Short mmCIF file of C-alpha atoms in Angstrom, two decimals:
data_model
loop_
_atom_site.label_atom_id
_atom_site.label_comp_id
_atom_site.label_asym_id
_atom_site.label_seq_id
_atom_site.Cartn_x
_atom_site.Cartn_y
_atom_site.Cartn_z
CA MET A 7 0.09 -0.04 0.01
CA PRO A 8 1.84 3.31 -1.07
CA GLY A 9 2.04 6.26 1.44
CA ALA A 10 -0.40 8.25 -0.41
CA GLU A 11 -3.17 5.50 0.08
CA ILE A 12 -2.17 5.24 3.83
CA ALA A 13 -2.47 8.95 4.22
CA ALA A 14 -6.05 8.93 2.33
CA LEU A 15 -7.41 6.23 5.14
CA PRO A 16 -9.99 7.40 7.97
CA GLU A 17 -8.01 8.97 11.03
CA LEU A 18 -8.36 7.22 14.09
CA GLU A 19 -11.55 8.48 16.50
CA GLY A 20 -11.71 9.41 19.83
CA THR A 21 -12.77 6.16 21.16
CA ASP A 22 -9.77 4.55 19.11
CA LEU A 23 -7.49 7.16 20.65
CA ARG A 24 -8.76 6.24 24.37
CA CYS A 25 -8.27 2.48 23.72
CA PHE A 26 -4.57 3.13 22.50
CA GLY A 27 -3.87 5.15 25.36
CA ARG A 28 -5.37 2.77 27.75
CA LEU A 29 -3.22 0.03 26.44
CA ILE A 30 -0.16 2.05 26.65
CA GLN A 31 -0.97 3.14 30.11
CA CYS A 32 -1.87 -0.27 31.14
CA PHE A 33 1.84 -1.16 29.94
CA CYS A 34 3.38 1.45 31.90
CA PHE A 35 1.73 -0.01 35.20
CA ILE A 36 2.67 -3.66 33.89
CA ASP A 37 6.38 -2.57 33.63
CA LEU A 38 6.38 -0.66 36.94
CA ASN A 39 5.08 -3.66 38.47
CA LEU A 40 7.24 -6.01 36.76
CA ARG A 41 10.31 -4.04 38.13
CA ARG A 42 9.01 -3.88 41.59
CA VAL A 43 8.44 -7.33 41.60
CA LEU A 44 11.80 -8.15 40.40
CA GLU A 45 13.27 -5.52 42.85
CA LEU A 46 11.42 -7.72 45.47
CA PHE A 47 12.85 -10.96 44.72
CA GLU A 48 16.33 -9.56 44.15
CA LEU A 49 16.41 -8.10 47.76
CA ALA A 50 14.69 -11.73 48.91
CA GLY A 51 17.97 -13.23 47.22
CA LYS A 52 15.86 -15.17 44.51
CA LEU A 53 16.87 -13.11 41.45
CA PRO A 54 18.44 -16.09 39.33
CA GLU A 55 22.19 -15.68 38.36
CA LYS A 56 21.09 -15.19 34.86
CA TRP A 57 19.33 -11.94 35.41
CA LYS A 58 21.95 -10.46 38.12
CA LYS A 59 24.31 -8.92 35.59
CA ASP A 60 21.45 -7.00 33.69
CA TYR A 61 19.38 -6.06 37.05
CA PRO A 62 17.96 -3.33 37.42
CA LYS A 63 18.52 -2.41 33.81
CA ILE A 64 16.55 -5.23 32.53
CA PRO A 65 14.68 -4.31 29.29
CA ASP A 66 11.07 -3.94 29.28
CA SER A 67 10.61 -6.67 26.81
CA SER A 68 12.55 -9.19 29.08
CA LEU A 69 10.89 -8.24 32.26
CA ALA A 70 8.44 -11.06 32.22
CA ASP A 71 11.12 -13.74 31.03
CA ALA A 72 13.18 -12.52 34.02
CA LEU A 73 10.16 -12.98 36.38
CA SER A 74 9.46 -16.27 34.69
CA ASN A 75 12.86 -17.60 35.59
CA VAL A 76 12.17 -16.32 39.33
CA VAL A 77 9.01 -18.28 39.38
CA ARG A 78 10.49 -21.72 38.23
CA ALA A 79 12.36 -21.58 41.57
CA LEU A 80 9.44 -21.04 43.67
CA ASP A 81 7.74 -23.52 45.67
CA PRO A 82 4.60 -24.97 43.57
CA LYS A 83 2.91 -25.80 46.84
CA ILE A 84 2.69 -22.41 47.72
CA GLU A 85 2.57 -20.46 44.59
CA PRO A 86 0.07 -21.15 41.84
CA ILE A 87 2.95 -21.65 39.16
CA GLU A 88 0.59 -22.43 36.22
CA GLU A 89 -1.55 -19.66 36.65
CA ILE A 90 1.49 -17.09 37.02
CA PHE A 91 3.10 -18.63 33.64
CA THR A 92 -0.01 -18.01 31.99
CA TRP A 93 -0.38 -14.81 32.99
CA LEU A 94 3.28 -13.88 32.25
CA THR A 95 3.17 -15.43 28.75
CA ALA A 96 -0.08 -13.17 27.90
CA ILE A 97 1.75 -10.12 29.46
CA SER A 98 4.31 -10.88 26.81
CA LYS A 99 1.94 -11.55 24.02
CA PHE A 100 -0.01 -8.12 24.72
CA ARG A 101 3.22 -6.19 24.70
CA GLY A 102 3.28 -6.76 20.93
CA PHE A 103 0.03 -4.95 20.55
CA ARG A 104 1.06 -2.17 22.89
CA ASN A 105 4.27 -1.62 20.62
CA LEU A 106 2.27 -1.48 17.60
CA ALA A 107 -0.20 1.24 19.22
CA GLY A 108 2.90 2.93 20.44
CA HIS A 109 5.21 2.71 17.63
CA ALA A 110 3.32 2.51 14.46
CA ALA A 111 1.14 4.91 12.47
CA ALA A 112 -2.42 3.86 12.72
CA LYS A 113 -5.56 4.47 10.62
CA ARG A 114 -8.86 2.94 10.09
CA TYR A 115 -9.93 1.19 6.82
CA PRO A 116 -13.33 2.33 5.15
CA ASN A 117 -16.07 0.05 5.64
CA GLU A 118 -14.33 -2.60 7.64
CA ASP A 119 -13.65 -2.77 11.60
CA VAL A 120 -9.88 -2.97 11.44
CA TYR A 121 -7.10 -1.05 12.30
CA VAL A 122 -4.05 -0.39 9.77
CA PHE A 123 -0.78 0.07 11.17
CA ALA A 124 2.29 1.20 9.12
CA ASN A 125 5.97 1.24 10.50
CA LYS A 126 9.52 1.95 8.88
CA ASN A 127 11.57 0.76 11.81
CA THR A 128 13.70 -2.13 10.31
CA ASN A 129 14.39 -3.44 13.97
CA ASP A 130 10.67 -3.84 14.45
CA ALA A 131 10.17 -5.54 10.90
CA LYS A 132 13.12 -8.16 12.21
CA LYS A 133 11.30 -8.66 15.13
CA ALA A 134 7.94 -9.69 13.06
CA GLY A 135 10.15 -11.92 10.75
CA GLN A 136 9.55 -9.04 7.47
CA PRO A 137 12.25 -7.96 5.69
CA LEU A 138 11.53 -4.42 5.03
CA PRO A 139 12.44 -3.38 1.42
CA LYS A 140 13.71 -0.07 0.54
CA HIS A 141 11.27 2.54 0.11
CA GLY A 142 8.75 -0.24 1.67
CA LEU A 143 6.68 -0.16 4.98
CA MET A 144 5.64 -2.77 7.47
CA LEU A 145 1.77 -2.92 7.38
CA SER A 146 -0.15 -4.81 10.08
CA VAL A 147 -3.78 -5.18 9.61
CA VAL A 148 -5.71 -6.03 13.36
CA ASP A 149 -9.32 -6.55 13.77
CA ARG A 150 -10.84 -3.94 15.83
CA SER A 151 -12.69 -6.21 18.00
CA GLU A 152 -9.87 -8.47 18.76
CA PHE A 153 -7.78 -5.24 19.60
CA LEU A 154 -10.33 -4.12 21.95
CA ASP A 155 -10.62 -7.46 23.48
CA MET A 156 -6.80 -7.71 23.96
CA VAL A 157 -6.69 -4.29 25.53
CA GLN A 158 -9.49 -5.52 28.18
CA ALA A 159 -7.22 -8.72 28.76
CA ALA A 160 -4.20 -6.56 29.45
CA VAL A 161 -6.25 -4.48 31.86
CA ASP A 162 -7.02 -8.04 33.49
CA GLY A 163 -3.33 -8.86 33.45
CA GLN A 164 -2.40 -5.65 35.02
CA LYS A 165 -4.84 -6.01 37.85
CA TRP A 166 -3.46 -9.78 38.30
CA LEU A 167 0.03 -8.54 38.57
CA SER A 168 -0.74 -5.92 40.91
CA GLU A 169 -2.63 -8.50 43.16
CA ARG A 170 0.24 -10.86 42.83
CA LEU A 171 2.86 -8.09 43.64
CA THR A 172 0.88 -7.38 47.17
CA LYS A 173 0.92 -11.22 47.99
CA TRP A 174 4.42 -11.82 47.03
CA SER A 175 5.46 -8.60 49.13
CA ALA A 176 3.64 -9.98 52.18
CA ALA A 177 5.39 -13.39 51.68
CA TYR A 178 8.85 -12.42 50.58
CA SER A 179 9.46 -8.90 51.85
CA LYS A 180 10.35 -7.42 55.15
CA GLN A 181 8.45 -4.21 53.80
CA PRO A 182 5.36 -5.06 52.14
CA ALA A 183 4.86 -3.01 49.08
CA THR A 184 1.41 -1.67 48.25
CA ALA A 185 -0.25 -2.33 44.89
CA VAL A 186 -0.14 0.33 42.26
CA THR A 187 -2.85 0.21 39.59
CA SER A 188 -4.03 2.21 36.66
#
């Protein structure tokens, strides 16, 4: 799709912008709470050796992986390990949508209930497994209802993480943290 065609697509509407903003802010809280959880486990001496060299500068994209490594060493008789892995996997999946909303130019498509995302970042194209041709764009099309469902699921994941932080803080810290939610 040439740039002129993308430019001619309808702009996002207020509800779309609120949805994108909600997702981005949700991930601000997810990343904040993932970092707080990792700090809690680092202070409790439970951060795996693999992550100690990068802590506290672990990239946002690796926070859920780092926490997954911590969780593997927790007692499954005390912790709901499978539930935790399910949520951390979902949070990692949601991050891709967050990155679309935060880094790609978005438009609506006429007579279809989809978002069209355009990006010119070669690193993002590599992550998506798409080579970015010279003078080309990386385009992604996402069904709007799927996107809205994912935003709600990300909000649910953020709420879960906040509640889990409170429980872990009570169990593993001498100074329990209070949850920070959006």
